[in-house]
């Protein structure tokens, strides 16, 4: 939960959520489901806009935190491909930071089609780890370390295929937006960098010595205000 909180409270996260709401384009009083709602930041913000919001997540602890943040919303512990919602009961569907966790996005998007009313809006999104940039004096080593980061996700490049999945499912007026978060504070990324390096070692992509040297360089960059990472997130919207 601490990780989810940090992700949603990083610089740029609020702007990313706001862009997803723009793509939803829902009017006050409309119904919306936020799938993989995490700690409920988007649920609370959508509810504050006058929407009737339902949050869904597979993690009971996340739902407990979300209920505190958005006490007036409805919540369910459920899978994205098996929502406890009636057919054509939602005006909007939002799922961001979900698809890198799924082996196959099609059942989830089919379920979104089921619960959306005709004319309802969908917004999907997530980071594409194949586009993640971290500056380094040894860029070849960095590229291999980032492959380690990709190995920690089921589908690290799923976001680039979401437009195809929406069109194949039958959604219309599909729009793609890319928002790039620039991070110059090493502390905001330190845990992810350590995880990436550890995964690269586990996959025998690099040695432990390589990992330690790379992490030392990144920490030094942070101390000298030379750290730089760029994290693109794709948002894909459409209409049922």
PDB file of C-alpha atoms in Angstrom:
ATOM      1  CA  UNK A   1       0.000   0.000   0.000  1.00  0.00           C
ATOM      2  CA  UNK A   2       2.871   2.365   0.710  1.00  0.00           C
ATOM      3  CA  UNK A   3       4.101   1.855  -2.864  1.00  0.00           C
ATOM      4  CA  UNK A   4       0.645   2.604  -4.304  1.00  0.00           C
ATOM      5  CA  UNK A   5       0.409   5.757  -2.225  1.00  0.00           C
ATOM      6  CA  UNK A   6       3.831   6.957  -3.393  1.00  0.00           C
ATOM      7  CA  UNK A   7       2.987   6.298  -7.044  1.00  0.00           C
ATOM      8  CA  UNK A   8      -0.238   8.332  -6.892  1.00  0.00           C
ATOM      9  CA  UNK A   9       1.366  11.176  -4.950  1.00  0.00           C
ATOM     10  CA  UNK A  10       4.435  11.606  -7.176  1.00  0.00           C
ATOM     11  CA  UNK A  11       4.701  14.833  -9.191  1.00  0.00           C
ATOM     12  CA  UNK A  12       2.674  14.436 -12.370  1.00  0.00           C
ATOM     13  CA  UNK A  13       0.333  11.737 -11.037  1.00  0.00           C
ATOM     14  CA  UNK A  14      -2.519  14.178 -10.409  1.00  0.00           C
ATOM     15  CA  UNK A  15      -2.144  15.589 -13.928  1.00  0.00           C
ATOM     16  CA  UNK A  16      -2.238  12.061 -15.360  1.00  0.00           C
ATOM     17  CA  UNK A  17      -5.436  11.292 -13.479  1.00  0.00           C
ATOM     18  CA  UNK A  18      -6.957  14.574 -14.667  1.00  0.00           C
ATOM     19  CA  UNK A  19      -6.159  13.664 -18.277  1.00  0.00           C
ATOM     20  CA  UNK A  20      -7.921  10.330 -17.816  1.00  0.00           C
ATOM     21  CA  UNK A  21     -11.005  12.171 -16.527  1.00  0.00           C
ATOM     22  CA  UNK A  22     -10.940  14.417 -19.590  1.00  0.00           C
ATOM     23  CA  UNK A  23     -10.949  11.356 -21.820  1.00  0.00           C
ATOM     24  CA  UNK A  24     -13.866   9.918 -19.857  1.00  0.00           C
ATOM     25  CA  UNK A  25     -15.836  13.114 -20.411  1.00  0.00           C
ATOM     26  CA  UNK A  26     -18.574  12.176 -17.945  1.00  0.00           C
ATOM     27  CA  UNK A  27     -21.217  14.593 -16.704  1.00  0.00           C
ATOM     28  CA  UNK A  28     -22.256  15.125 -13.100  1.00  0.00           C
ATOM     29  CA  UNK A  29     -24.559  12.316 -11.940  1.00  0.00           C
ATOM     30  CA  UNK A  30     -23.068   9.736 -14.298  1.00  0.00           C
ATOM     31  CA  UNK A  31     -21.963   6.287 -13.184  1.00  0.00           C
ATOM     32  CA  UNK A  32     -18.350   5.154 -13.425  1.00  0.00           C
ATOM     33  CA  UNK A  33     -16.278   2.157 -12.352  1.00  0.00           C
ATOM     34  CA  UNK A  34     -12.557   2.467 -11.576  1.00  0.00           C
ATOM     35  CA  UNK A  35     -10.970  -0.967 -11.969  1.00  0.00           C
ATOM     36  CA  UNK A  36      -7.689  -1.644 -10.134  1.00  0.00           C
ATOM     37  CA  UNK A  37      -8.588   1.392  -8.049  1.00  0.00           C
ATOM     38  CA  UNK A  38      -5.718   0.903  -5.590  1.00  0.00           C
ATOM     39  CA  UNK A  39      -5.859   3.309  -2.671  1.00  0.00           C
ATOM     40  CA  UNK A  40      -8.802   5.184  -4.195  1.00  0.00           C
ATOM     41  CA  UNK A  41      -7.274   8.467  -5.355  1.00  0.00           C
ATOM     42  CA  UNK A  42      -9.215   8.484  -8.638  1.00  0.00           C
ATOM     43  CA  UNK A  43     -12.401   7.232  -6.983  1.00  0.00           C
ATOM     44  CA  UNK A  44     -12.321  10.114  -4.503  1.00  0.00           C
ATOM     45  CA  UNK A  45     -11.626  12.710  -7.207  1.00  0.00           C
ATOM     46  CA  UNK A  46     -14.349  11.399  -9.516  1.00  0.00           C
ATOM     47  CA  UNK A  47     -16.827  11.322  -6.628  1.00  0.00           C
ATOM     48  CA  UNK A  48     -15.925  14.935  -5.838  1.00  0.00           C
ATOM     49  CA  UNK A  49     -16.944  15.775  -9.428  1.00  0.00           C
ATOM     50  CA  UNK A  50     -20.440  14.502  -8.683  1.00  0.00           C
ATOM     51  CA  UNK A  51     -20.146  11.062 -10.271  1.00  0.00           C
ATOM     52  CA  UNK A  52     -21.534   7.845  -8.792  1.00  0.00           C
ATOM     53  CA  UNK A  53     -18.327   5.844  -8.562  1.00  0.00           C
ATOM     54  CA  UNK A  54     -17.610   2.176  -7.912  1.00  0.00           C
ATOM     55  CA  UNK A  55     -14.056   1.094  -7.104  1.00  0.00           C
ATOM     56  CA  UNK A  56     -12.853  -2.446  -7.809  1.00  0.00           C
ATOM     57  CA  UNK A  57      -9.579  -4.085  -6.819  1.00  0.00           C
ATOM     58  CA  UNK A  58      -8.370  -7.615  -6.101  1.00  0.00           C
ATOM     59  CA  UNK A  59      -6.510  -6.454  -2.964  1.00  0.00           C
ATOM     60  CA  UNK A  60      -8.699  -6.203   0.175  1.00  0.00           C
ATOM     61  CA  UNK A  61      -6.120  -3.969   1.861  1.00  0.00           C
ATOM     62  CA  UNK A  62      -6.258  -1.535  -1.050  1.00  0.00           C
ATOM     63  CA  UNK A  63     -10.044  -1.465  -0.839  1.00  0.00           C
ATOM     64  CA  UNK A  64      -9.881  -0.705   2.891  1.00  0.00           C
ATOM     65  CA  UNK A  65      -7.640   2.295   2.216  1.00  0.00           C
ATOM     66  CA  UNK A  66      -9.845   3.428  -0.668  1.00  0.00           C
ATOM     67  CA  UNK A  67     -12.944   3.297   1.527  1.00  0.00           C
ATOM     68  CA  UNK A  68     -11.284   5.691   3.968  1.00  0.00           C
ATOM     69  CA  UNK A  69     -10.329   8.064   1.153  1.00  0.00           C
ATOM     70  CA  UNK A  70     -13.761   7.932  -0.559  1.00  0.00           C
ATOM     71  CA  UNK A  71     -16.324   6.915   2.092  1.00  0.00           C
ATOM     72  CA  UNK A  72     -19.314   7.693  -0.118  1.00  0.00           C
ATOM     73  CA  UNK A  73     -18.311   5.394  -2.967  1.00  0.00           C
ATOM     74  CA  UNK A  74     -19.165   1.738  -3.572  1.00  0.00           C
ATOM     75  CA  UNK A  75     -16.337  -0.806  -3.502  1.00  0.00           C
ATOM     76  CA  UNK A  76     -15.872  -4.455  -4.427  1.00  0.00           C
ATOM     77  CA  UNK A  77     -13.016  -6.927  -4.123  1.00  0.00           C
ATOM     78  CA  UNK A  78     -13.149  -8.588  -7.542  1.00  0.00           C
ATOM     79  CA  UNK A  79     -11.190  -9.513 -10.660  1.00  0.00           C
ATOM     80  CA  UNK A  80     -11.161  -7.231 -13.676  1.00  0.00           C
ATOM     81  CA  UNK A  81     -12.586  -9.979 -15.904  1.00  0.00           C
ATOM     82  CA  UNK A  82     -15.459 -10.803 -13.522  1.00  0.00           C
ATOM     83  CA  UNK A  83     -17.036  -7.583 -12.257  1.00  0.00           C
ATOM     84  CA  UNK A  84     -20.001  -7.725  -9.853  1.00  0.00           C
ATOM     85  CA  UNK A  85     -21.905  -5.195 -11.989  1.00  0.00           C
ATOM     86  CA  UNK A  86     -25.026  -5.411 -14.112  1.00  0.00           C
ATOM     87  CA  UNK A  87     -24.935  -5.387 -17.903  1.00  0.00           C
ATOM     88  CA  UNK A  88     -24.897  -1.860 -19.391  1.00  0.00           C
ATOM     89  CA  UNK A  89     -24.941  -0.264 -15.932  1.00  0.00           C
ATOM     90  CA  UNK A  90     -22.030   2.191 -16.297  1.00  0.00           C
ATOM     91  CA  UNK A  91     -21.529   5.429 -18.211  1.00  0.00           C
ATOM     92  CA  UNK A  92     -17.770   5.267 -17.748  1.00  0.00           C
ATOM     93  CA  UNK A  93     -15.022   2.700 -17.204  1.00  0.00           C
ATOM     94  CA  UNK A  94     -11.484   3.521 -16.111  1.00  0.00           C
ATOM     95  CA  UNK A  95      -8.541   1.133 -15.620  1.00  0.00           C
ATOM     96  CA  UNK A  96      -5.038   2.574 -15.262  1.00  0.00           C
ATOM     97  CA  UNK A  97      -1.959   0.676 -14.038  1.00  0.00           C
ATOM     98  CA  UNK A  98      -3.631  -2.706 -14.534  1.00  0.00           C
ATOM     99  CA  UNK A  99      -2.646  -4.254 -17.853  1.00  0.00           C
ATOM    100  CA  UNK A 100       1.021  -4.904 -17.080  1.00  0.00           C
ATOM    101  CA  UNK A 101      -0.326  -7.386 -14.495  1.00  0.00           C
ATOM    102  CA  UNK A 102      -2.491  -9.369 -16.944  1.00  0.00           C
ATOM    103  CA  UNK A 103      -1.402 -12.153 -19.253  1.00  0.00           C
ATOM    104  CA  UNK A 104      -4.295 -11.405 -21.615  1.00  0.00           C
ATOM    105  CA  UNK A 105      -6.139  -8.060 -21.703  1.00  0.00           C
ATOM    106  CA  UNK A 106      -9.007  -9.306 -23.885  1.00  0.00           C
ATOM    107  CA  UNK A 107     -11.260 -10.801 -21.152  1.00  0.00           C
ATOM    108  CA  UNK A 108     -10.933  -7.607 -19.100  1.00  0.00           C
ATOM    109  CA  UNK A 109     -11.821  -5.361 -22.042  1.00  0.00           C
ATOM    110  CA  UNK A 110     -14.717  -7.646 -22.980  1.00  0.00           C
ATOM    111  CA  UNK A 111     -15.997  -7.281 -19.417  1.00  0.00           C
ATOM    112  CA  UNK A 112     -15.697  -3.507 -19.740  1.00  0.00           C
ATOM    113  CA  UNK A 113     -17.845  -3.672 -22.896  1.00  0.00           C
ATOM    114  CA  UNK A 114     -20.449  -5.702 -20.988  1.00  0.00           C
ATOM    115  CA  UNK A 115     -20.863  -3.241 -18.109  1.00  0.00           C
ATOM    116  CA  UNK A 116     -20.804  -0.075 -20.257  1.00  0.00           C
ATOM    117  CA  UNK A 117     -23.980   1.378 -21.692  1.00  0.00           C
ATOM    118  CA  UNK A 118     -24.086   2.071 -25.440  1.00  0.00           C
ATOM    119  CA  UNK A 119     -22.325   5.398 -25.829  1.00  0.00           C
ATOM    120  CA  UNK A 120     -20.378   4.854 -22.605  1.00  0.00           C
ATOM    121  CA  UNK A 121     -16.753   5.923 -22.419  1.00  0.00           C
ATOM    122  CA  UNK A 122     -13.709   3.790 -21.562  1.00  0.00           C
ATOM    123  CA  UNK A 123     -10.209   4.900 -20.573  1.00  0.00           C
ATOM    124  CA  UNK A 124      -7.369   2.408 -20.220  1.00  0.00           C
ATOM    125  CA  UNK A 125      -3.760   3.170 -19.481  1.00  0.00           C
ATOM    126  CA  UNK A 126      -0.442   2.264 -18.019  1.00  0.00           C
ATOM    127  CA  UNK A 127       3.315   2.571 -18.270  1.00  0.00           C
ATOM    128  CA  UNK A 128       5.071   0.877 -21.158  1.00  0.00           C
ATOM    129  CA  UNK A 129       8.299  -0.313 -19.554  1.00  0.00           C
ATOM    130  CA  UNK A 130       9.965  -0.675 -22.939  1.00  0.00           C
ATOM    131  CA  UNK A 131      10.013   3.146 -23.187  1.00  0.00           C
ATOM    132  CA  UNK A 132      11.398   3.879 -19.705  1.00  0.00           C
ATOM    133  CA  UNK A 133      14.510   6.083 -19.786  1.00  0.00           C
ATOM    134  CA  UNK A 134      17.205   6.369 -17.111  1.00  0.00           C
ATOM    135  CA  UNK A 135      20.341   8.402 -17.764  1.00  0.00           C
ATOM    136  CA  UNK A 136      23.693   6.771 -17.054  1.00  0.00           C
ATOM    137  CA  UNK A 137      27.356   6.875 -18.037  1.00  0.00           C
ATOM    138  CA  UNK A 138      26.934   3.235 -19.139  1.00  0.00           C
ATOM    139  CA  UNK A 139      23.772   3.207 -21.199  1.00  0.00           C
ATOM    140  CA  UNK A 140      24.250  -0.363 -22.433  1.00  0.00           C
ATOM    141  CA  UNK A 141      24.305  -1.629 -18.844  1.00  0.00           C
ATOM    142  CA  UNK A 142      21.305   0.544 -18.026  1.00  0.00           C
ATOM    143  CA  UNK A 143      19.310  -0.943 -20.892  1.00  0.00           C
ATOM    144  CA  UNK A 144      19.994  -4.440 -19.544  1.00  0.00           C
ATOM    145  CA  UNK A 145      19.017  -3.398 -16.001  1.00  0.00           C
ATOM    146  CA  UNK A 146      15.741  -2.044 -17.351  1.00  0.00           C
ATOM    147  CA  UNK A 147      15.096  -5.438 -18.931  1.00  0.00           C
ATOM    148  CA  UNK A 148      15.279  -6.716 -15.369  1.00  0.00           C
ATOM    149  CA  UNK A 149      12.575  -4.223 -14.416  1.00  0.00           C
ATOM    150  CA  UNK A 150      10.430  -5.487 -17.282  1.00  0.00           C
ATOM    151  CA  UNK A 151      10.855  -9.061 -16.047  1.00  0.00           C
ATOM    152  CA  UNK A 152       9.033  -8.139 -12.824  1.00  0.00           C
ATOM    153  CA  UNK A 153       5.766  -7.575 -14.730  1.00  0.00           C
ATOM    154  CA  UNK A 154       3.603 -10.142 -16.495  1.00  0.00           C
ATOM    155  CA  UNK A 155       3.099  -7.917 -19.567  1.00  0.00           C
ATOM    156  CA  UNK A 156       5.494  -4.961 -19.288  1.00  0.00           C
ATOM    157  CA  UNK A 157       4.689  -3.610 -22.784  1.00  0.00           C
ATOM    158  CA  UNK A 158       0.933  -4.162 -22.716  1.00  0.00           C
ATOM    159  CA  UNK A 159       0.045  -0.466 -22.900  1.00  0.00           C
ATOM    160  CA  UNK A 160       1.184  -0.139 -26.529  1.00  0.00           C
ATOM    161  CA  UNK A 161      -1.410  -2.749 -27.595  1.00  0.00           C
ATOM    162  CA  UNK A 162      -4.438  -1.222 -25.844  1.00  0.00           C
ATOM    163  CA  UNK A 163      -5.580   0.714 -28.919  1.00  0.00           C
ATOM    164  CA  UNK A 164      -5.667  -2.524 -30.913  1.00  0.00           C
ATOM    165  CA  UNK A 165      -7.620  -4.300 -28.177  1.00  0.00           C
ATOM    166  CA  UNK A 166     -10.244  -1.544 -27.968  1.00  0.00           C
ATOM    167  CA  UNK A 167     -10.715  -1.448 -31.741  1.00  0.00           C
ATOM    168  CA  UNK A 168     -10.890  -5.242 -31.976  1.00  0.00           C
ATOM    169  CA  UNK A 169     -13.532  -5.307 -29.234  1.00  0.00           C
ATOM    170  CA  UNK A 170     -15.678  -2.817 -31.140  1.00  0.00           C
ATOM    171  CA  UNK A 171     -14.980   0.497 -29.436  1.00  0.00           C
ATOM    172  CA  UNK A 172     -15.116   3.614 -31.619  1.00  0.00           C
ATOM    173  CA  UNK A 173     -13.499   7.069 -31.612  1.00  0.00           C
ATOM    174  CA  UNK A 174     -10.356   5.639 -30.027  1.00  0.00           C
ATOM    175  CA  UNK A 175      -7.859   8.304 -28.910  1.00  0.00           C
ATOM    176  CA  UNK A 176      -4.312   7.806 -27.616  1.00  0.00           C
ATOM    177  CA  UNK A 177      -2.555  10.277 -25.307  1.00  0.00           C
ATOM    178  CA  UNK A 178       0.995   9.943 -23.961  1.00  0.00           C
ATOM    179  CA  UNK A 179       1.966  11.696 -20.721  1.00  0.00           C
ATOM    180  CA  UNK A 180       5.627  11.592 -19.713  1.00  0.00           C
ATOM    181  CA  UNK A 181       6.666  12.064 -16.103  1.00  0.00           C
ATOM    182  CA  UNK A 182      10.189  13.447 -15.696  1.00  0.00           C
ATOM    183  CA  UNK A 183      11.848  12.493 -12.394  1.00  0.00           C
ATOM    184  CA  UNK A 184      15.022  14.215 -11.203  1.00  0.00           C
ATOM    185  CA  UNK A 185      14.721  13.190  -7.548  1.00  0.00           C
ATOM    186  CA  UNK A 186      16.638   9.938  -7.116  1.00  0.00           C
ATOM    187  CA  UNK A 187      14.803   9.199  -3.871  1.00  0.00           C
ATOM    188  CA  UNK A 188      11.477   8.882  -5.702  1.00  0.00           C
ATOM    189  CA  UNK A 189      12.892   6.095  -7.880  1.00  0.00           C
ATOM    190  CA  UNK A 190      15.433   4.425  -5.569  1.00  0.00           C
ATOM    191  CA  UNK A 191      13.276   1.434  -4.646  1.00  0.00           C
ATOM    192  CA  UNK A 192      12.365   0.738  -8.276  1.00  0.00           C
ATOM    193  CA  UNK A 193      16.002   1.013  -9.367  1.00  0.00           C
ATOM    194  CA  UNK A 194      17.068  -1.444  -6.673  1.00  0.00           C
ATOM    195  CA  UNK A 195      14.311  -3.826  -7.713  1.00  0.00           C
ATOM    196  CA  UNK A 196      15.312  -3.570 -11.366  1.00  0.00           C
ATOM    197  CA  UNK A 197      18.953  -4.306 -10.600  1.00  0.00           C
ATOM    198  CA  UNK A 198      18.045  -7.249  -8.349  1.00  0.00           C
ATOM    199  CA  UNK A 199      15.784  -8.695 -11.044  1.00  0.00           C
ATOM    200  CA  UNK A 200      18.521  -8.349 -13.667  1.00  0.00           C
ATOM    201  CA  UNK A 201      20.873 -10.289 -11.386  1.00  0.00           C
ATOM    202  CA  UNK A 202      18.226 -12.955 -10.730  1.00  0.00           C
ATOM    203  CA  UNK A 203      17.741 -13.366 -14.495  1.00  0.00           C
ATOM    204  CA  UNK A 204      21.533 -13.662 -14.953  1.00  0.00           C
ATOM    205  CA  UNK A 205      21.488 -10.603 -17.208  1.00  0.00           C
ATOM    206  CA  UNK A 206      24.192  -8.882 -15.156  1.00  0.00           C
ATOM    207  CA  UNK A 207      26.474  -9.767 -12.232  1.00  0.00           C
ATOM    208  CA  UNK A 208      25.991  -8.614  -8.665  1.00  0.00           C
ATOM    209  CA  UNK A 209      29.065  -6.423  -9.110  1.00  0.00           C
ATOM    210  CA  UNK A 210      27.473  -4.802 -12.165  1.00  0.00           C
ATOM    211  CA  UNK A 211      24.313  -4.139 -10.171  1.00  0.00           C
ATOM    212  CA  UNK A 212      26.164  -2.599  -7.248  1.00  0.00           C
ATOM    213  CA  UNK A 213      28.236  -0.380  -9.531  1.00  0.00           C
ATOM    214  CA  UNK A 214      25.147   0.800 -11.413  1.00  0.00           C
ATOM    215  CA  UNK A 215      23.206   1.555  -8.234  1.00  0.00           C
ATOM    216  CA  UNK A 216      26.193   3.413  -6.818  1.00  0.00           C
ATOM    217  CA  UNK A 217      26.359   5.548  -9.955  1.00  0.00           C
ATOM    218  CA  UNK A 218      22.640   6.346  -9.785  1.00  0.00           C
ATOM    219  CA  UNK A 219      22.864   7.274  -6.094  1.00  0.00           C
ATOM    220  CA  UNK A 220      25.862   9.490  -6.868  1.00  0.00           C
ATOM    221  CA  UNK A 221      23.903  11.156  -9.651  1.00  0.00           C
ATOM    222  CA  UNK A 222      21.175  11.822  -7.124  1.00  0.00           C
ATOM    223  CA  UNK A 223      23.583  13.463  -4.695  1.00  0.00           C
ATOM    224  CA  UNK A 224      24.979  15.673  -7.489  1.00  0.00           C
ATOM    225  CA  UNK A 225      21.551  16.567  -8.897  1.00  0.00           C
ATOM    226  CA  UNK A 226      22.319  14.669 -12.086  1.00  0.00           C
ATOM    227  CA  UNK A 227      19.648  11.973 -11.821  1.00  0.00           C
ATOM    228  CA  UNK A 228      17.158  11.781 -14.690  1.00  0.00           C
ATOM    229  CA  UNK A 229      14.391   9.347 -15.508  1.00  0.00           C
ATOM    230  CA  UNK A 230      11.506   9.707 -17.962  1.00  0.00           C
ATOM    231  CA  UNK A 231       8.434   7.533 -17.520  1.00  0.00           C
ATOM    232  CA  UNK A 232       5.831   7.578 -20.317  1.00  0.00           C
ATOM    233  CA  UNK A 233       2.254   6.515 -19.592  1.00  0.00           C
ATOM    234  CA  UNK A 234      -0.192   5.768 -22.414  1.00  0.00           C
ATOM    235  CA  UNK A 235      -3.881   6.590 -22.007  1.00  0.00           C
ATOM    236  CA  UNK A 236      -6.314   5.143 -24.540  1.00  0.00           C
ATOM    237  CA  UNK A 237      -9.923   6.282 -24.633  1.00  0.00           C
ATOM    238  CA  UNK A 238     -12.879   5.101 -26.648  1.00  0.00           C
ATOM    239  CA  UNK A 239     -16.679   4.880 -26.906  1.00  0.00           C
ATOM    240  CA  UNK A 240     -18.910   1.822 -26.754  1.00  0.00           C
TER     241      UNK A 240
END
